[in-house]
Coordinates of C-alpha atoms in Angstrom, one line a residue:
Chain O
N5 CA 0.1 -0.1 0.5
A6 CA 1.7 3.3 -1.4
G7 CA -0.4 5.4 -0.8
V8 CA 1.3 9.0 -1.4
T9 CA 5.0 8.8 -3.4
Q10 CA 7.2 11.8 -3.8
T11 CA 9.8 12.0 -5.9
P12 CA 12.6 12.7 -6.1
K13 CA 13.8 12.2 -2.3
F14 CA 16.3 14.9 -2.2
Q15 CA 18.0 17.6 -5.2
V16 CA 20.2 20.3 -4.9
L17 CA 19.4 22.7 -7.7
K18 CA 21.3 26.0 -9.0
T19 CA 19.9 28.9 -9.4
G20 CA 17.5 29.5 -12.6
Q21 CA 17.4 26.1 -12.7
S22 CA 14.4 25.2 -12.9
M23 CA 12.4 21.2 -12.3
T24 CA 9.1 19.5 -11.2
L25 CA 8.3 17.7 -8.2
Q26 CA 6.5 15.2 -8.7
C27 CA 3.5 13.8 -6.3
A28 CA 1.4 10.5 -7.2
Q29 CA -1.3 9.4 -4.6
D30 CA -3.2 5.1 -4.8
M31 CA -5.9 6.1 -2.1
N32 CA -8.1 7.6 -4.5
H33 CA -8.2 10.7 -2.8
N34 CA -10.3 14.1 -4.9
S35 CA -8.0 16.3 -2.4
M36 CA -4.0 17.2 -3.2
Y37 CA -1.7 19.7 -1.5
W38 CA 2.1 20.7 -1.8
Y39 CA 3.1 22.2 0.9
R40 CA 6.4 23.7 2.5
Q41 CA 8.5 24.0 5.3
D42 CA 10.9 25.3 7.1
P43 CA 12.7 25.2 10.8
G44 CA 10.6 28.4 12.5
M45 CA 7.6 28.5 9.5
G46 CA 5.4 25.8 10.0
L47 CA 3.9 23.9 6.9
R48 CA 3.3 26.5 4.8
L49 CA 0.8 25.9 1.1
I50 CA 1.9 26.7 -1.8
Y51 CA -1.3 25.2 -3.7
Y52 CA -3.9 22.8 -3.4
S53 CA -6.2 20.7 -5.8
A54 CA -9.5 20.4 -4.4
S55 CA -10.6 17.5 -8.1
E56 CA -9.2 16.7 -11.1
G57 CA -8.7 19.2 -12.8
T58 CA -9.1 22.3 -10.8
T59 CA -5.9 24.2 -8.5
D60 CA -5.6 27.1 -7.3
K61 CA -3.0 29.3 -4.9
G62 CA -2.5 28.5 -1.4
E63 CA -0.8 31.2 1.4
V64 CA 2.6 31.1 -0.1
P65 CA 2.2 30.7 -4.3
N66 CA 4.7 33.0 -6.1
G67 CA 7.6 30.8 -8.3
Y68 CA 5.5 27.7 -8.0
N69 CA 3.1 26.2 -10.9
V70 CA 1.4 23.2 -10.8
S71 CA 0.2 20.7 -12.8
R72 CA -3.4 18.1 -12.0
L73 CA -2.2 15.9 -14.3
N74 CA -4.9 13.2 -13.5
K75 CA -7.0 11.9 -10.7
R76 CA -3.5 10.1 -9.1
E77 CA -0.6 12.5 -10.1
F78 CA -0.4 16.4 -8.8
S79 CA 3.6 18.1 -9.8
L80 CA 5.1 21.3 -8.5
R81 CA 7.0 22.8 -10.5
L82 CA 10.1 25.9 -9.8
E83 CA 10.4 27.7 -12.9
S84 CA 13.8 29.6 -11.4
A85 CA 15.1 28.2 -8.6
A86 CA 16.5 30.8 -6.0
P87 CA 17.6 30.4 -2.4
S88 CA 14.8 31.2 -0.9
Q89 CA 12.8 28.2 -1.8
T90 CA 14.8 25.8 -0.3
S91 CA 13.4 24.4 1.7
V92 CA 11.2 20.7 2.7
Y93 CA 7.9 19.8 0.7
F94 CA 5.4 17.8 1.6
C95 CA 2.8 16.5 -0.9
A96 CA -0.4 15.3 0.8
S97 CA -4.1 14.4 -0.6
S98 CA -7.6 13.9 0.9
L99 CA -10.3 13.0 0.3
Q100 CA -13.2 15.7 0.4
G101 CA -15.2 15.9 4.2
A102 CA -14.7 18.4 7.1
N103 CA -13.4 15.1 8.7
S104 CA -11.2 13.8 6.5
P105 CA -7.4 14.2 7.2
L106 CA -5.0 14.6 5.2
H107 CA -1.6 11.9 4.3
F108 CA 1.6 12.7 4.0
G109 CA 4.3 12.0 0.9
N110 CA 7.7 11.2 2.9
G111 CA 8.4 14.5 1.2
T112 CA 11.6 16.0 -0.8
R113 CA 14.5 17.4 -0.2
L114 CA 15.4 20.4 -2.4
T115 CA 19.2 23.1 -2.0
V116 CA 19.1 25.8 -4.3
T117 CA 22.6 27.3 -4.5
Chain B
Q29 CA -1.7 36.3 15.1
K30 CA -1.4 33.2 13.4
E31 CA -4.1 30.4 12.9
V32 CA -3.0 28.0 15.4
E33 CA -0.6 28.3 17.9
Q34 CA 1.6 26.3 19.2
N35 CA 4.1 26.2 22.3
S36 CA 7.8 25.5 20.5
G37 CA 9.5 24.5 23.3
P38 CA 11.4 21.5 24.1
L39 CA 8.5 19.9 26.6
S40 CA 10.9 17.6 28.8
V41 CA 8.6 15.0 30.1
P42 CA 10.2 11.7 32.3
E43 CA 9.7 8.3 30.9
G44 CA 6.7 6.8 32.3
A45 CA 5.3 11.0 32.9
I46 CA 2.3 12.0 30.8
A47 CA 3.6 15.2 28.4
S48 CA 0.2 17.8 27.3
L49 CA -0.1 19.1 24.0
N50 CA -1.5 22.7 24.0
C51 CA -2.5 24.5 20.4
T52 CA -5.4 27.3 20.0
Y53 CA -6.8 28.3 16.5
S54 CA -8.3 31.7 16.1
D55 CA -11.1 30.4 13.2
R56 CA -13.7 29.2 14.6
G57 CA -15.1 28.4 11.6
S58 CA -12.2 25.5 11.1
Q59 CA -14.2 21.9 12.0
S60 CA -11.9 18.8 12.8
F61 CA -8.9 18.5 14.4
F62 CA -5.8 16.3 14.2
W63 CA -2.2 15.8 16.1
Y64 CA 0.7 15.0 13.1
R65 CA 3.7 13.1 14.7
Q66 CA 6.3 14.4 12.9
Y67 CA 10.3 12.2 13.2
S68 CA 12.8 14.4 12.6
G69 CA 13.5 14.1 8.5
K70 CA 10.7 12.3 8.3
S71 CA 6.8 12.9 7.0
P72 CA 4.2 14.2 9.4
E73 CA 2.1 11.5 10.8
L74 CA -1.5 11.5 11.9
I75 CA -1.8 9.9 15.2
M76 CA -5.2 11.6 16.4
S77 CA -8.8 12.9 14.9
I78 CA -10.8 14.8 16.6
Y79 CA -13.9 16.8 15.4
S80 CA -16.7 16.7 18.6
N81 CA -16.0 19.0 22.1
G82 CA -14.6 16.6 25.0
D83 CA -12.7 13.8 24.8
K84 CA -11.5 10.7 22.8
E85 CA -8.7 8.4 23.7
D86 CA -6.7 6.5 21.8
G87 CA -4.3 4.2 23.5
R88 CA -2.2 6.3 25.5
F89 CA -3.3 9.3 23.2
T90 CA -6.2 11.2 24.7
A91 CA -7.7 14.4 22.5
Q92 CA -9.3 16.8 24.0
L93 CA -11.5 19.9 22.3
N94 CA -12.4 22.4 23.3
K95 CA -14.8 24.9 20.6
A96 CA -15.4 27.3 22.8
S97 CA -12.0 27.9 24.5
Q98 CA -11.2 27.2 20.7
Y99 CA -8.4 24.9 22.6
V100 CA -7.1 21.4 21.8
S101 CA -4.7 19.3 23.9
L102 CA -2.6 16.1 23.5
L103 CA -2.1 14.2 26.5
I104 CA 0.6 11.7 25.7
R105 CA 0.3 8.8 28.8
D106 CA 3.3 6.8 29.7
S107 CA 5.7 8.7 27.2
Q108 CA 8.3 6.1 25.7
P109 CA 11.4 8.1 24.9
S110 CA 10.0 6.4 21.2
D111 CA 7.4 9.3 21.6
S112 CA 10.5 12.1 21.3
A113 CA 9.7 14.1 18.3
T114 CA 7.7 17.3 17.3
Y115 CA 3.6 17.5 16.7
L116 CA 2.1 19.2 14.9
C117 CA -1.7 20.9 15.6
A118 CA -4.4 21.1 12.5
A119 CA -7.4 22.5 12.2
L120 CA -10.1 22.2 9.1
K121 CA -12.3 24.0 7.2
S122 CA -14.5 22.8 4.9
G123 CA -15.8 24.7 2.3
G124 CA -15.2 24.9 -0.5
Y125 CA -10.9 23.4 0.1
Q126 CA -9.9 21.2 3.0
K127 CA -8.6 23.5 4.2
V128 CA -6.3 23.5 6.7
T129 CA -4.2 24.9 8.6
F130 CA -1.5 24.0 10.7
G131 CA 0.6 25.5 13.5
T132 CA 4.8 25.6 13.8
G133 CA 4.8 22.7 16.4
T134 CA 6.4 21.0 19.7
K135 CA 8.5 19.3 20.2
L136 CA 8.5 17.0 22.8
Q137 CA 11.9 15.3 24.3
V138 CA 10.6 12.0 26.4
I139 CA 13.8 11.3 28.7
P140 CA 15.2 8.1 30.1

């Protein structure tokens, strides 16, 4: 039972480079999320997708784009990486409904030099 | 004011004691509350959910919710060194999407 799978686990980029973080879930969840986690800042929502075909900005969307490819997959793209984007990125998914918690992937540790 | 506030700790308790973790939230529209445990370098893991006022027990864990006071707590009985982790409180507000807001977490250290 894989749950939420993120790739890659680690990545080092140089300023200005681009990359895509991949996320897939096999729990038939409708909603998917991208968070970043920084020391002292907690988990902050970058983008979310309430259902296939829809995406919306969260708290810190600048510098990122997302694609909800299908119900299972939700990718996060950094078009031109900046050192401020050095962080741990978590993908999460949930069912819709007031009592549905988020289930997290294992995270991607990104360093931008 | 942060939407979900937690004391960052560290909270140190001796092995076998009760650890009490607290959380307050500002959005009265929040409907559900969750406690996640996060070990260093790992992803958050759901340990408790609570939706209505009162207590909810699951093994050594008890979650408490008081919506009037906008207060959520987690009690860990018979604390073990393996409970040492950061505990994240989260509040969910359902609407167009599941808006889940996290606190910054409380670091718990259980001393053998």
